[in-house]
Structures are given as C-alpha cells and as structure tokens.
Amino acid sequence: MTKMKTSLVASALAMSFALAFPAHADAGKTAGVQEAPLRAHLAFLASDLLEGRGTGQRGGDLTVAYLETQAMALGLKPGNGNSFRQSVMIAGVKTQPADSTLKLEAGGKALDIAFGKDWVFAPGDATASHSFNADLVFVGYGITAPDEQWNDYKGTDLKGKILVMMVNDPQPTAEQPNRFNGKGLTYYGRWTYKFEEAKRQGAAGVLLIHTTPSASYGWSVIQNSWSGVERFQLAAGTLGTQLQGWMTEDTARSLFTAAGQDLDALRAVAEKKDFKPVPLAARLNGDMRAAVRKVEQFNVAAVVPGTDAKLKDEVVIYSAHWDHLGKQGDSGDTIFNGAVDNASGSAALLAMAQQAKLAPAKRSQMFLWVAAEEQGLLGSAAYAATPLWPLAKTAANLNLDSLNFVGATRDIGTQGSERTELGKLAETAAKAMGMKIAEAEPDLAGGYFRSDHFNFAKNGVPAFSIESGSDYIKDPAGAKAKAQAYGKRYHQASDEYDASWDLSGMVQTAQYALNLGRLIANGAKLPEWKAGDAFAVPRNK
Ligand SMILES: [Zn+2]
C-alpha cells in the first residue's frame, strides 16, 4: 500500500468514525463499521436463496461456505489451524411413540396417558433404543446450588432412577426475598440445567412437571417441540440421560395420587431447604424407540491476530449464530428467512471483522459464527466443550443475536454484563458513543441463559449479548411500534429482509460491540466475574 493510499484510507476511516461517534470520539483507535457491507451481507444471508439457513439443510451448508469465503476475502486468519471450520456433530432425534411401549405404573397399574397430549419423552443420549424398568423419585427442584447453600439431593443414590422434578427455582419467601434471585430466574431453574444435573446424579432419566407459570410458556410449546418433530442434540461429548421428558401437571397429579402421595403437599415441602428426595411407589416401564440420524454442522471461526507480543495469545470472541429454522412445511411460504434472527448478527460480525482487520488490537479477536443455536445452543456448546482457543486465555465473549433494524438509539442493552467486570467497560464504551446502558429488566424468563454467550459464561468466561436499546432518536413512537411488530414475525416465515430498513441502529450496535471488544482486547488484564456469582468459576479449559 502506498503512502497516499494509506492516508486516504486513514482519512476515510476518520470520517466514518466521526459519523459513528458524534461525541467523545477518540479517532485513530477504532475504525468505523460500514453500513454498505453490513446491508449487503444481511440481504444475501436473509434471501430465499439461502433457504432460511436450516440445520442439516442445503441452505445451512451454503451459509457456512459464504461466511468462510467472506472471511477469506477479508484476509482474516483461519480460526482452526488452516481451516475456518469447526466440526459440530449433532444428532437429529425423533421419538417414535407408536413403536414405544413406555408406561408410567403406580398402584399396580399403568396410567392412562397419551404421548403428546399428557407427556413427551425422547432419548437424551442420541441412542435409538432403550428399555426401562426404573423407580421414580421426586427430587423437588432437583437443584445443587453451592452459592445458595441448597442441595435437593442430600447425597441420595439416584443411579438408574427416573427423577421427577419441578421446573423453575425455589420461590422468594418473606424471610428470604432474594433467594435464587427473587422473582428472577436463575440458571438452576432452567430445564436445561435440570437435565444436566440429573446426568451428574447418574440418573437414567428425568421427567419434568410442567406448569405454565413455572415454565413461562404453555404445554402446547412443549408438545410442539417434542412430538412429531426432529429435535437436535450434540452427538458427542456432552450426552444427556437416557430419557428426557415432560409431563403435564394433570399427569403428575394422577401419578402422585396413584402412588399414594399428594403433589401439592410435596411441592410445598420442596420449597424448603431441608427437602429430601421422596421415592414414589411408581415405575417407568417398557421400551422407548426413536429415529436418530447424525449430521455434521460447522462453526466458522476467523481471527484478527493481536499486535502485542504477549497479549496476542489471549482473545476476545465475538459470536453470532448463523443458523435459523430453514425450510419447513410444503405449502405457502416455506422459507424461514430469519433476517433479524440472525442474519443481522451474522452480517454484523462480517462488517466488524472488516474493520478489526484494518485496526487490530493488542489481544487477538475471533469472529465466531456458531451453528445450531435454534436447536438448543448446540454450536456454542460444542465450541465451549472443545474450544479452538483455550478458555483460560479467552478474555470475554460478546454475542450478537437479532439486532436493531429500526433506527439508532440513545441506549444499548448489556444485560448480564453487570455480573462481571465487563459492566464498567460496557458503560465506558457506551459513554464514548454518547449512549447510556438500557435499564435492566428483571430476568423472569431466564433470557440470559437462552443465548450462545451462556455457553461461555457457564465455563467461567465473562460473556453477554449486546441488545438493542429502545430510546430511539428518530420518530420514537413509530420506531417502537416497528420494533414491537417484530414479535409477530419472530420465528415465522415472515422474518424477512426489507430494503427500506433503517440500519443506523444495526451499525451502531455493531460499532458498540467492536468498541467494547477493543477496550477488552487492549485492557491490562482479563476481566473476571464478580465474587460470589454462580458463574465465578475458573475458566476451565
Ligand atoms: Zn437467534
């Protein structure tokens, strides 16, 4: 590059930087994320040609090829040796209720219940065939929480048992209004935690008791995602228990009654710390059959190496899931484009990487597009299980999922950052862009545990998702209405790109992510969790 060209680039960067930073600009440190490439990547990734970027589908393969070639074209370094790809082996599992003879037995007879309507089950270990003859044990919330001095298991041997559990976590009391984060949901309350803990207890399976308030959604949501459809799970590394499932509250009531127990009385006991597992005079009996197919998917990882001789061994990871729901059904609009969710974040990462390459930081920066998020955060789970960069040298993970397509804001969402030293940096980065951190709302449905950053958090890496603000600068009422109307398109075929979108908010979010990432990448030391937090564990790999 000649001198003249360098200065032209520099002045172009300074100009775009000034545009991105109306106030408090510290030019020369950061490059400005450009709208044109962001819009181009977004339009392409969200187009019908990509067929909704489905897991195990052609559109997903095309997406990976696109991200990989774009990363090459930008001159980024492959994140996995000389490859941009990380293999993620997943299993598609579909229960075959007609071929299964599974029964719940209590009081000498089988409960009269139907798969789908009254209960659902599937293998958690990607195995097609299982036979059960196992005792049922009620374990309350099924929680082991050292940070809350809570243990529902009390050392009981549960090997080979089927654990019957409540979802959510112990509710606040007059004496302890803040236990388990008060009305907010802790990770101990998520069904994913319950399945993981049952595996650690050596159980053969788990049946969760559904109630709409405890799950925060109705039975139909479970029925739709567990019966008649293929569900995906990791095929290696982190297998679950042999059986995973849910039952309706009515089913649980019949089961407990037939076993000579009172469901409500036992649930009340389970709110207390001295709760102990209660063996039910009931069994799970019979065979479970499922169709299982293994599919290879890929995370895509690209790196901008750091400039500091020592700090370049450490990395800041920006992530976004590339997958969406793909093609479904055979009439009407069969393509679930996922323009907002998450062509937006995937496109933003490419536009950010383009600028990061022009202005590297002391630490390295990884741009990570993860697979199979919509199937249960599987790509990021596979990454955390087998990281391409040691987690012990991973400074932080900033995740982008479903970005602002409405317009620039005065605020930005950083929920979860306050649990770590990233909270302060998030404020600094916001201030430098003339923004403030959006008021955090109580996390009643456990939103923090439902995005890819969480697989980093679980393994000790400070991590959160950067989310849209809502204090729109232009036409606040109109913008808010547009943002709210997205609720109807969420996870529908109508989540499509519209060329008239004002992408100033998306560019702003991408710029914010990059600026915050740079602050972390240039910081004196790796950020940590605040002491006492449930995830304040050493980065473990
Ligand atoms: Zn998403």
Coordinates of C-alpha atoms and ligand atoms in Angstrom, one line a residue:
M1 CA 0.0 0.0 0.0
T2 CA 1.4 3.4 -1.0
K3 CA 1.7 6.3 1.4
M4 CA -1.0 8.2 -0.4
K5 CA -3.5 5.3 -0.3
T6 CA -2.7 4.8 3.4
S7 CA -3.6 8.4 4.2
L8 CA -6.7 8.2 2.1
V9 CA -7.8 5.1 4.0
A10 CA -7.0 6.8 7.2
S11 CA -9.0 9.9 6.4
A12 CA -11.9 7.8 5.2
L13 CA -11.7 5.9 8.4
A14 CA -11.6 9.1 10.4
M15 CA -14.6 10.4 8.6
S16 CA -16.7 7.3 9.1
F17 CA -15.5 7.2 12.7
A18 CA -16.7 10.7 13.2
L19 CA -20.1 9.7 11.8
A20 CA -20.3 6.7 14.1
F21 CA -19.1 8.8 17.1
P22 CA -20.9 12.1 17.2
A23 CA -19.4 12.8 20.6
H24 CA -16.4 11.9 22.7
A25 CA -14.6 10.4 19.6
D26 CA -11.2 9.0 20.1
A27 CA -10.2 8.7 16.5
G28 CA -7.3 6.6 15.4
K29 CA -8.2 3.9 17.8
T30 CA -11.2 2.3 16.1
A31 CA -12.4 2.0 12.6
G32 CA -16.0 2.7 11.7
V33 CA -18.3 -0.2 10.9
Q34 CA -19.7 0.5 7.4
E35 CA -23.4 0.2 6.5
A36 CA -22.8 -0.9 2.9
P37 CA -21.1 -4.3 3.6
L38 CA -23.4 -4.9 6.6
R39 CA -26.5 -4.4 4.4
A40 CA -25.1 -6.5 1.6
H41 CA -24.3 -9.4 3.9
L42 CA -27.7 -9.1 5.6
A43 CA -29.6 -9.0 2.3
F44 CA -27.8 -12.1 1.0
L45 CA -27.9 -14.2 4.1
A46 CA -31.7 -13.4 4.5
S47 CA -32.5 -14.1 0.9
D48 CA -34.7 -17.0 -0.2
L49 CA -31.6 -18.5 -2.0
L50 CA -30.2 -19.3 1.5
E51 CA -33.4 -21.2 2.3
G52 CA -33.5 -20.0 5.9
R53 CA -30.1 -21.4 6.8
G54 CA -31.5 -24.6 8.2
T55 CA -29.6 -27.0 10.4
G56 CA -28.8 -30.2 8.3
Q57 CA -30.2 -28.4 5.2
R58 CA -28.6 -27.2 2.0
G59 CA -29.2 -23.6 3.0
G60 CA -27.1 -24.1 6.1
D61 CA -24.2 -25.6 4.0
L62 CA -24.4 -22.6 1.7
T63 CA -24.3 -20.2 4.7
V64 CA -21.1 -21.8 6.0
A65 CA -19.5 -21.6 2.6
Y66 CA -20.4 -17.9 2.3
L67 CA -19.1 -17.0 5.7
E68 CA -15.9 -18.9 5.1
T69 CA -15.2 -17.3 1.7
Q70 CA -16.1 -13.8 3.0
A71 CA -13.6 -14.3 5.9
M72 CA -11.0 -15.4 3.4
A73 CA -11.7 -12.4 1.2
L74 CA -11.3 -10.1 4.2
G75 CA -7.9 -11.6 4.8
L76 CA -8.8 -13.0 8.2
K77 CA -6.8 -15.9 9.7
P78 CA -8.5 -19.3 9.9
G79 CA -9.6 -20.0 13.5
N80 CA -8.9 -23.7 13.4
G81 CA -5.4 -24.4 12.1
N82 CA -5.6 -23.8 8.4
S83 CA -9.4 -24.2 8.4
F84 CA -12.2 -21.7 9.1
R85 CA -14.5 -24.6 10.1
Q86 CA -15.0 -26.4 13.4
S87 CA -16.9 -29.7 13.0
V88 CA -20.1 -30.0 15.2
M89 CA -21.5 -33.5 15.2
I90 CA -25.2 -33.3 16.1
A91 CA -27.9 -35.9 16.2
G92 CA -31.4 -35.4 15.0
V93 CA -33.7 -37.4 17.3
K94 CA -37.4 -38.1 16.7
T95 CA -39.4 -40.2 19.2
Q96 CA -41.5 -42.9 17.6
P97 CA -44.4 -43.2 20.0
A98 CA -46.2 -45.9 18.0
D99 CA -43.1 -48.2 18.4
S100 CA -42.6 -47.3 22.0
T101 CA -44.2 -49.2 24.9
L102 CA -43.2 -46.8 27.6
K103 CA -45.6 -46.7 30.6
L104 CA -45.9 -45.0 34.0
E105 CA -47.1 -47.5 36.6
A106 CA -48.3 -46.8 40.0
G107 CA -50.6 -48.6 42.4
G108 CA -50.3 -51.8 40.4
K109 CA -51.5 -50.3 37.1
A110 CA -50.4 -48.2 34.1
L111 CA -51.5 -44.6 33.9
D112 CA -53.9 -43.9 31.0
I113 CA -51.8 -41.3 29.3
A114 CA -51.0 -40.4 25.7
F115 CA -47.8 -39.2 24.1
G116 CA -48.0 -35.6 23.2
K117 CA -51.2 -34.8 25.0
D118 CA -50.2 -35.9 28.5
W119 CA -46.4 -36.4 28.4
V120 CA -43.5 -36.4 26.0
F121 CA -40.1 -38.2 26.1
A122 CA -37.0 -38.6 24.0
P123 CA -33.6 -40.1 24.4
G124 CA -31.1 -37.6 25.8
D125 CA -28.1 -39.6 24.6
A126 CA -28.6 -39.8 20.8
T127 CA -29.4 -43.5 21.1
A128 CA -32.3 -45.1 19.2
S129 CA -33.4 -47.8 21.6
H130 CA -33.7 -48.0 25.3
S131 CA -35.6 -50.4 27.8
F132 CA -36.6 -49.2 31.2
N133 CA -37.7 -50.7 34.4
A134 CA -36.8 -48.0 36.8
D135 CA -38.1 -46.5 40.0
L136 CA -39.4 -42.9 40.1
V137 CA -38.1 -40.5 42.7
F138 CA -39.5 -37.0 43.3
V139 CA -36.5 -34.6 43.8
G140 CA -38.3 -31.3 44.2
Y141 CA -36.5 -28.6 42.1
G142 CA -33.5 -31.0 41.5
I143 CA -31.0 -28.3 42.3
T144 CA -27.5 -28.4 43.7
A145 CA -26.5 -24.8 44.3
P146 CA -23.4 -24.2 46.4
D147 CA -23.8 -20.4 46.0
E148 CA -27.3 -20.7 47.6
Q149 CA -26.3 -23.4 50.1
W150 CA -29.0 -25.5 48.6
N151 CA -28.9 -29.3 47.8
D152 CA -32.1 -31.1 46.9
Y153 CA -30.3 -34.5 46.7
K154 CA -28.8 -34.7 50.1
G155 CA -26.4 -37.4 49.0
T156 CA -29.2 -39.8 47.9
D157 CA -28.1 -42.5 45.5
L158 CA -30.1 -41.9 42.3
K159 CA -28.2 -44.2 39.9
G160 CA -30.5 -45.7 37.4
K161 CA -33.6 -43.8 38.8
I162 CA -36.1 -41.6 36.9
L163 CA -36.1 -38.2 38.6
V164 CA -39.4 -36.4 38.7
M165 CA -38.7 -32.6 39.0
M166 CA -40.3 -29.3 39.2
V167 CA -39.1 -26.6 36.8
N168 CA -38.0 -23.1 37.9
D169 CA -36.3 -22.5 41.2
P170 CA -37.3 -22.0 44.9
Q171 CA -39.6 -19.0 45.2
P172 CA -38.8 -16.0 47.4
T173 CA -40.1 -16.0 51.0
A174 CA -40.8 -13.3 53.5
E175 CA -37.6 -14.2 55.3
Q176 CA -35.6 -14.7 52.1
P177 CA -37.0 -12.4 49.5
N178 CA -33.7 -12.6 47.5
R179 CA -33.0 -16.3 47.5
F180 CA -32.5 -17.6 44.0
N181 CA -32.6 -14.1 42.6
G182 CA -36.1 -13.4 44.0
K183 CA -38.6 -13.4 41.2
G184 CA -35.9 -13.6 38.5
L185 CA -35.0 -17.0 37.1
T186 CA -31.6 -18.4 37.9
Y187 CA -29.9 -21.0 35.7
Y188 CA -30.9 -23.6 38.3
G189 CA -34.5 -23.0 37.2
R190 CA -34.0 -23.7 33.5
W191 CA -35.0 -27.1 32.2
T192 CA -31.6 -27.5 30.5
Y193 CA -30.0 -27.3 34.0
K194 CA -32.4 -30.0 35.3
F195 CA -31.3 -32.4 32.5
E196 CA -27.6 -31.6 33.1
E197 CA -27.9 -32.1 36.9
A198 CA -29.8 -35.4 36.5
K199 CA -26.9 -36.7 34.4
R200 CA -24.4 -35.6 37.1
Q201 CA -26.5 -37.6 39.6
G202 CA -26.2 -40.7 37.5
A203 CA -30.0 -40.9 36.9
A204 CA -31.4 -42.9 34.0
G205 CA -33.9 -40.2 33.1
V206 CA -35.8 -37.1 34.0
L207 CA -39.5 -36.2 33.8
L208 CA -40.2 -32.5 34.4
I209 CA -43.6 -31.4 35.7
H210 CA -45.0 -28.6 33.5
T211 CA -47.0 -25.7 34.8
T212 CA -47.5 -22.6 32.7
P213 CA -46.2 -20.2 35.4
S214 CA -43.1 -22.2 36.3
A215 CA -42.1 -22.8 32.6
S216 CA -43.3 -19.3 31.5
Y217 CA -45.0 -21.0 28.5
G218 CA -47.9 -23.3 27.9
W219 CA -48.0 -27.1 27.4
S220 CA -48.5 -26.5 23.6
V221 CA -45.0 -25.1 23.3
I222 CA -43.6 -28.4 24.8
Q223 CA -45.9 -30.6 22.8
N224 CA -44.9 -28.8 19.5
S225 CA -41.2 -29.1 20.1
W226 CA -41.2 -32.7 21.5
S227 CA -43.8 -34.6 19.5
G228 CA -43.8 -35.3 15.7
V229 CA -40.7 -33.3 15.1
E230 CA -37.0 -34.0 14.9
R231 CA -35.0 -32.4 17.8
F232 CA -31.3 -31.9 17.7
Q233 CA -28.7 -32.6 20.4
L234 CA -24.9 -32.9 20.4
A235 CA -23.9 -36.4 19.2
A236 CA -20.7 -36.5 21.1
G237 CA -19.0 -35.1 24.2
T238 CA -21.9 -34.0 26.3
L239 CA -24.6 -36.6 26.2
G240 CA -27.6 -36.4 28.5
T241 CA -29.5 -39.1 30.4
Q242 CA -31.1 -42.0 28.5
L243 CA -34.6 -40.4 28.9
Q244 CA -35.6 -36.8 29.0
G245 CA -39.2 -35.7 29.1
W246 CA -42.0 -33.6 30.4
M247 CA -45.5 -34.4 31.9
T248 CA -48.5 -32.1 32.3
E249 CA -49.5 -31.1 35.8
D250 CA -52.6 -33.2 35.4
T251 CA -50.5 -36.3 34.6
A252 CA -48.2 -35.5 37.6
R253 CA -51.3 -35.2 39.8
S254 CA -52.7 -38.6 38.6
L255 CA -49.2 -40.2 39.1
F256 CA -48.7 -38.9 42.6
T257 CA -52.2 -39.8 43.6
A258 CA -51.9 -43.4 42.3
A259 CA -48.6 -43.6 44.2
G260 CA -50.3 -42.6 47.4
Q261 CA -48.8 -39.1 47.5
D262 CA -50.1 -35.5 47.4
L263 CA -48.5 -33.5 44.7
D264 CA -49.3 -30.1 46.3
A265 CA -48.0 -31.2 49.7
L266 CA -44.7 -32.5 48.2
R267 CA -44.3 -29.3 46.2
A268 CA -44.7 -27.2 49.3
V269 CA -42.0 -29.3 51.1
A270 CA -39.7 -28.8 48.1
E271 CA -39.8 -25.0 48.7
K272 CA -37.8 -25.7 51.9
K273 CA -34.1 -26.2 52.3
D274 CA -34.4 -29.4 54.3
F275 CA -36.3 -31.2 51.4
K276 CA -35.1 -34.7 50.8
P277 CA -35.8 -36.9 47.7
V278 CA -39.1 -38.8 48.0
P279 CA -39.2 -42.3 46.4
L280 CA -42.6 -42.7 44.6
A281 CA -44.2 -46.1 44.6
A282 CA -44.1 -45.8 40.8
R283 CA -42.1 -47.1 37.9
L284 CA -41.2 -46.3 34.3
N285 CA -41.5 -49.5 32.3
G286 CA -41.1 -50.5 28.7
D287 CA -39.2 -49.6 25.5
M288 CA -38.5 -46.3 24.0
R289 CA -37.7 -46.1 20.3
A290 CA -36.5 -43.1 18.3
A291 CA -35.2 -42.4 14.9
V292 CA -31.7 -41.0 15.2
R293 CA -29.6 -39.5 12.4
K294 CA -26.2 -37.9 12.8
V295 CA -25.4 -34.7 10.9
E296 CA -22.2 -32.8 10.7
Q297 CA -22.6 -29.0 11.0
F298 CA -19.8 -26.4 11.3
N299 CA -19.0 -23.4 13.4
V300 CA -17.0 -20.8 11.4
A301 CA -14.1 -19.1 13.1
A302 CA -11.8 -16.3 11.8
V303 CA -9.2 -14.4 13.7
V304 CA -7.6 -11.0 13.6
P305 CA -4.3 -11.6 15.4
G306 CA -3.3 -9.2 18.2
T307 CA -0.4 -6.8 17.9
D308 CA 1.2 -7.2 21.4
A309 CA 3.9 -9.9 21.5
K310 CA 2.5 -11.3 24.7
L311 CA -1.2 -10.3 24.8
K312 CA -1.9 -11.7 21.3
D313 CA -2.0 -15.2 22.9
E314 CA -5.3 -14.0 24.5
V315 CA -8.5 -13.5 22.6
V316 CA -11.8 -11.6 22.6
I317 CA -14.5 -13.6 20.9
Y318 CA -17.4 -12.0 19.1
S319 CA -20.1 -14.5 18.2
A320 CA -23.4 -14.8 16.3
H321 CA -25.4 -17.8 15.3
W322 CA -25.7 -18.3 11.6
D323 CA -28.5 -20.9 11.6
H324 CA -32.2 -20.3 11.6
L325 CA -35.2 -22.6 11.0
G326 CA -34.6 -23.4 7.4
K327 CA -37.3 -24.7 5.1
Q328 CA -40.4 -26.2 6.7
G329 CA -43.7 -27.5 5.5
D330 CA -44.8 -27.8 1.9
S331 CA -47.4 -25.0 1.3
G332 CA -47.4 -21.3 1.5
D333 CA -44.1 -19.6 2.3
T334 CA -41.8 -22.5 3.3
I335 CA -38.7 -20.4 3.9
F336 CA -38.0 -19.1 7.4
N337 CA -35.5 -16.5 6.4
G338 CA -34.5 -15.3 9.8
A339 CA -33.5 -11.9 8.6
V340 CA -33.4 -10.4 12.1
D341 CA -32.8 -13.7 13.7
N342 CA -29.9 -13.9 13.0
A343 CA -28.8 -12.9 9.5
S344 CA -28.4 -9.5 11.2
G345 CA -25.8 -10.6 13.8
S346 CA -24.0 -12.8 11.2
A347 CA -23.8 -9.9 8.8
A348 CA -22.7 -7.5 11.6
L349 CA -19.8 -9.8 12.5
L350 CA -18.5 -9.7 9.0
A351 CA -18.7 -5.9 8.9
M352 CA -17.0 -5.7 12.2
A353 CA -14.2 -8.1 11.2
Q354 CA -13.6 -6.0 8.1
Q355 CA -12.8 -3.0 10.4
A356 CA -11.0 -5.0 13.0
K357 CA -8.6 -6.2 10.3
L358 CA -7.8 -2.5 9.5
A359 CA -7.1 -1.6 13.1
P360 CA -6.0 -4.7 15.2
A361 CA -5.9 -4.5 19.0
K362 CA -3.3 -5.8 21.5
R363 CA -5.1 -9.1 22.1
S364 CA -6.4 -11.2 19.2
Q365 CA -10.0 -11.0 18.2
M366 CA -12.0 -14.0 17.0
F367 CA -15.2 -13.8 14.9
L368 CA -17.2 -16.9 15.6
W369 CA -20.4 -17.9 13.7
V370 CA -21.9 -20.7 15.6
A371 CA -24.2 -23.5 14.3
A372 CA -27.5 -24.9 15.5
E373 CA -28.4 -22.2 18.1
E374 CA -32.1 -22.6 17.3
Q375 CA -31.7 -26.3 18.2
G376 CA -30.6 -25.5 21.8
L377 CA -27.3 -23.5 21.6
L378 CA -25.5 -26.6 20.2
G379 CA -22.7 -25.0 18.2
S380 CA -21.6 -22.8 21.1
A381 CA -21.9 -25.7 23.5
A382 CA -19.6 -27.8 21.1
Y383 CA -17.2 -24.8 20.9
A384 CA -17.1 -24.5 24.7
A385 CA -16.5 -28.2 25.1
T386 CA -13.7 -28.2 22.6
P387 CA -12.5 -24.6 22.3
L388 CA -10.4 -23.5 19.4
W389 CA -8.6 -21.1 21.7
P390 CA -8.1 -22.0 25.4
L391 CA -10.9 -20.7 27.5
A392 CA -8.2 -19.8 30.1
K393 CA -6.9 -17.3 27.6
T394 CA -10.3 -16.1 26.4
A395 CA -10.9 -12.6 27.8
A396 CA -14.6 -12.4 27.0
N397 CA -17.4 -13.3 24.7
L398 CA -19.7 -10.7 23.2
N399 CA -22.7 -12.2 21.4
L400 CA -25.0 -10.6 18.8
D401 CA -28.4 -12.1 18.1
S402 CA -31.3 -10.3 16.4
L403 CA -30.1 -6.8 16.0
N404 CA -31.9 -3.4 15.8
F405 CA -33.5 -2.9 12.3
V406 CA -35.5 0.1 13.3
G407 CA -33.1 3.0 13.9
A408 CA -30.3 4.4 16.2
T409 CA -30.9 4.7 19.9
R410 CA -29.6 6.6 22.8
D411 CA -29.3 3.4 24.9
I412 CA -27.9 -0.1 24.5
G413 CA -28.7 -3.4 26.2
T414 CA -26.0 -5.1 28.1
Q415 CA -27.9 -7.4 30.5
G416 CA -25.6 -9.8 32.3
S417 CA -22.5 -7.5 31.9
E418 CA -23.1 -6.2 35.4
R419 CA -22.3 -9.6 36.8
T420 CA -18.7 -9.2 35.7
E421 CA -16.0 -6.6 35.3
L422 CA -17.4 -6.1 31.8
G423 CA -20.1 -4.0 33.3
K424 CA -17.8 -1.0 33.9
L425 CA -16.3 -1.3 30.4
A426 CA -19.7 -1.6 28.8
E427 CA -20.6 1.8 30.4
T428 CA -17.3 3.3 29.3
A429 CA -17.9 2.2 25.7
A430 CA -21.5 3.5 25.8
K431 CA -20.5 6.9 27.1
A432 CA -17.8 7.2 24.4
M433 CA -20.6 6.9 21.8
G434 CA -22.9 9.3 23.6
M435 CA -25.1 6.4 24.7
K436 CA -26.2 5.0 28.1
I437 CA -26.8 1.5 29.3
A438 CA -30.5 0.5 29.0
E439 CA -32.3 0.0 32.3
A440 CA -32.1 -3.8 33.1
E441 CA -35.4 -5.5 33.5
P442 CA -35.9 -8.4 35.9
D443 CA -35.0 -11.6 34.0
L444 CA -38.2 -13.6 34.8
A445 CA -37.9 -16.0 31.9
G446 CA -34.1 -16.5 32.1
G447 CA -33.2 -14.7 28.9
Y448 CA -29.6 -14.7 30.0
F449 CA -29.5 -18.5 29.7
R450 CA -31.0 -18.7 26.2
S451 CA -28.3 -17.2 24.0
D452 CA -25.0 -18.5 22.8
H453 CA -22.9 -16.4 25.2
F454 CA -24.2 -18.5 28.0
N455 CA -22.1 -21.5 27.0
F456 CA -19.0 -19.3 27.6
A457 CA -20.5 -17.9 30.9
K458 CA -21.0 -21.5 32.2
N459 CA -17.3 -22.1 31.7
G460 CA -16.1 -19.1 33.5
V461 CA -15.7 -16.7 30.6
P462 CA -17.4 -13.3 31.2
A463 CA -20.0 -13.1 28.5
F464 CA -23.2 -11.5 27.5
S465 CA -25.3 -10.5 24.4
I466 CA -25.4 -6.9 23.3
E467 CA -29.0 -6.0 22.7
S468 CA -31.0 -3.1 21.1
G469 CA -31.9 -0.1 23.1
S470 CA -35.4 1.3 22.9
D471 CA -34.8 5.0 23.3
Y472 CA -35.0 5.8 19.5
I473 CA -33.5 9.0 18.3
K474 CA -35.8 9.5 15.2
D475 CA -39.6 9.1 15.4
P476 CA -39.6 7.3 18.8
A477 CA -43.3 6.2 18.7
G478 CA -43.1 4.9 15.1
A479 CA -39.8 3.1 15.8
K480 CA -41.1 1.5 18.9
A481 CA -44.2 0.3 17.0
K482 CA -41.9 -1.2 14.3
A483 CA -39.8 -3.0 16.9
Q484 CA -42.9 -4.3 18.7
A485 CA -44.5 -5.5 15.4
Y486 CA -41.5 -7.9 15.0
G487 CA -43.0 -10.0 17.8
K488 CA -45.5 -11.4 15.2
R489 CA -42.7 -12.3 12.8
Y490 CA -40.4 -13.9 15.4
H491 CA -39.7 -17.5 14.3
Q492 CA -42.1 -17.1 11.4
A493 CA -41.6 -17.3 7.7
S494 CA -42.2 -13.6 7.6
D495 CA -38.9 -12.7 9.4
E496 CA -37.8 -11.3 6.0
Y497 CA -35.4 -8.6 5.0
D498 CA -36.8 -5.3 3.8
A499 CA -34.6 -3.0 1.7
S500 CA -36.2 0.1 3.3
W501 CA -34.9 -0.8 6.8
D502 CA -33.0 2.0 8.6
L503 CA -29.8 0.2 9.6
S504 CA -28.4 3.1 11.6
G505 CA -29.2 1.1 14.8
M506 CA -27.6 -2.1 13.5
V507 CA -24.4 -0.2 12.5
Q508 CA -24.5 1.4 15.9
T509 CA -24.8 -1.9 17.7
A510 CA -22.0 -3.5 15.7
Q511 CA -19.8 -0.5 16.3
Y512 CA -20.6 -0.7 20.0
A513 CA -19.7 -4.4 20.1
L514 CA -16.4 -3.7 18.3
N515 CA -15.5 -0.7 20.5
L516 CA -16.2 -2.7 23.7
G517 CA -14.3 -5.6 22.3
R518 CA -11.3 -3.3 21.7
L519 CA -11.5 -2.0 25.2
I520 CA -11.3 -5.5 26.5
A521 CA -8.6 -6.5 23.9
N522 CA -6.4 -3.6 24.9
G523 CA -7.1 -3.8 28.7
A524 CA -4.4 -4.5 31.3
K525 CA -5.8 -7.9 32.4
L526 CA -8.5 -10.4 31.6
P527 CA -11.9 -9.4 33.0
E528 CA -13.4 -11.6 35.8
W529 CA -16.8 -12.4 37.3
K530 CA -17.8 -10.6 40.4
A531 CA -17.0 -12.7 43.5
G532 CA -19.9 -14.9 44.7
D533 CA -21.6 -15.1 41.3
A534 CA -22.8 -18.6 40.4
F535 CA -20.6 -18.4 37.3
A536 CA -17.5 -17.1 39.1
V537 CA -15.6 -20.3 38.4
P538 CA -12.1 -20.5 36.9
R539 CA -12.1 -20.6 33.1
N540 CA -11.8 -24.3 32.9
K541 CA -10.3 -25.3 29.6
Ligands
ZN1 ZN -31.4 -16.0 17.4

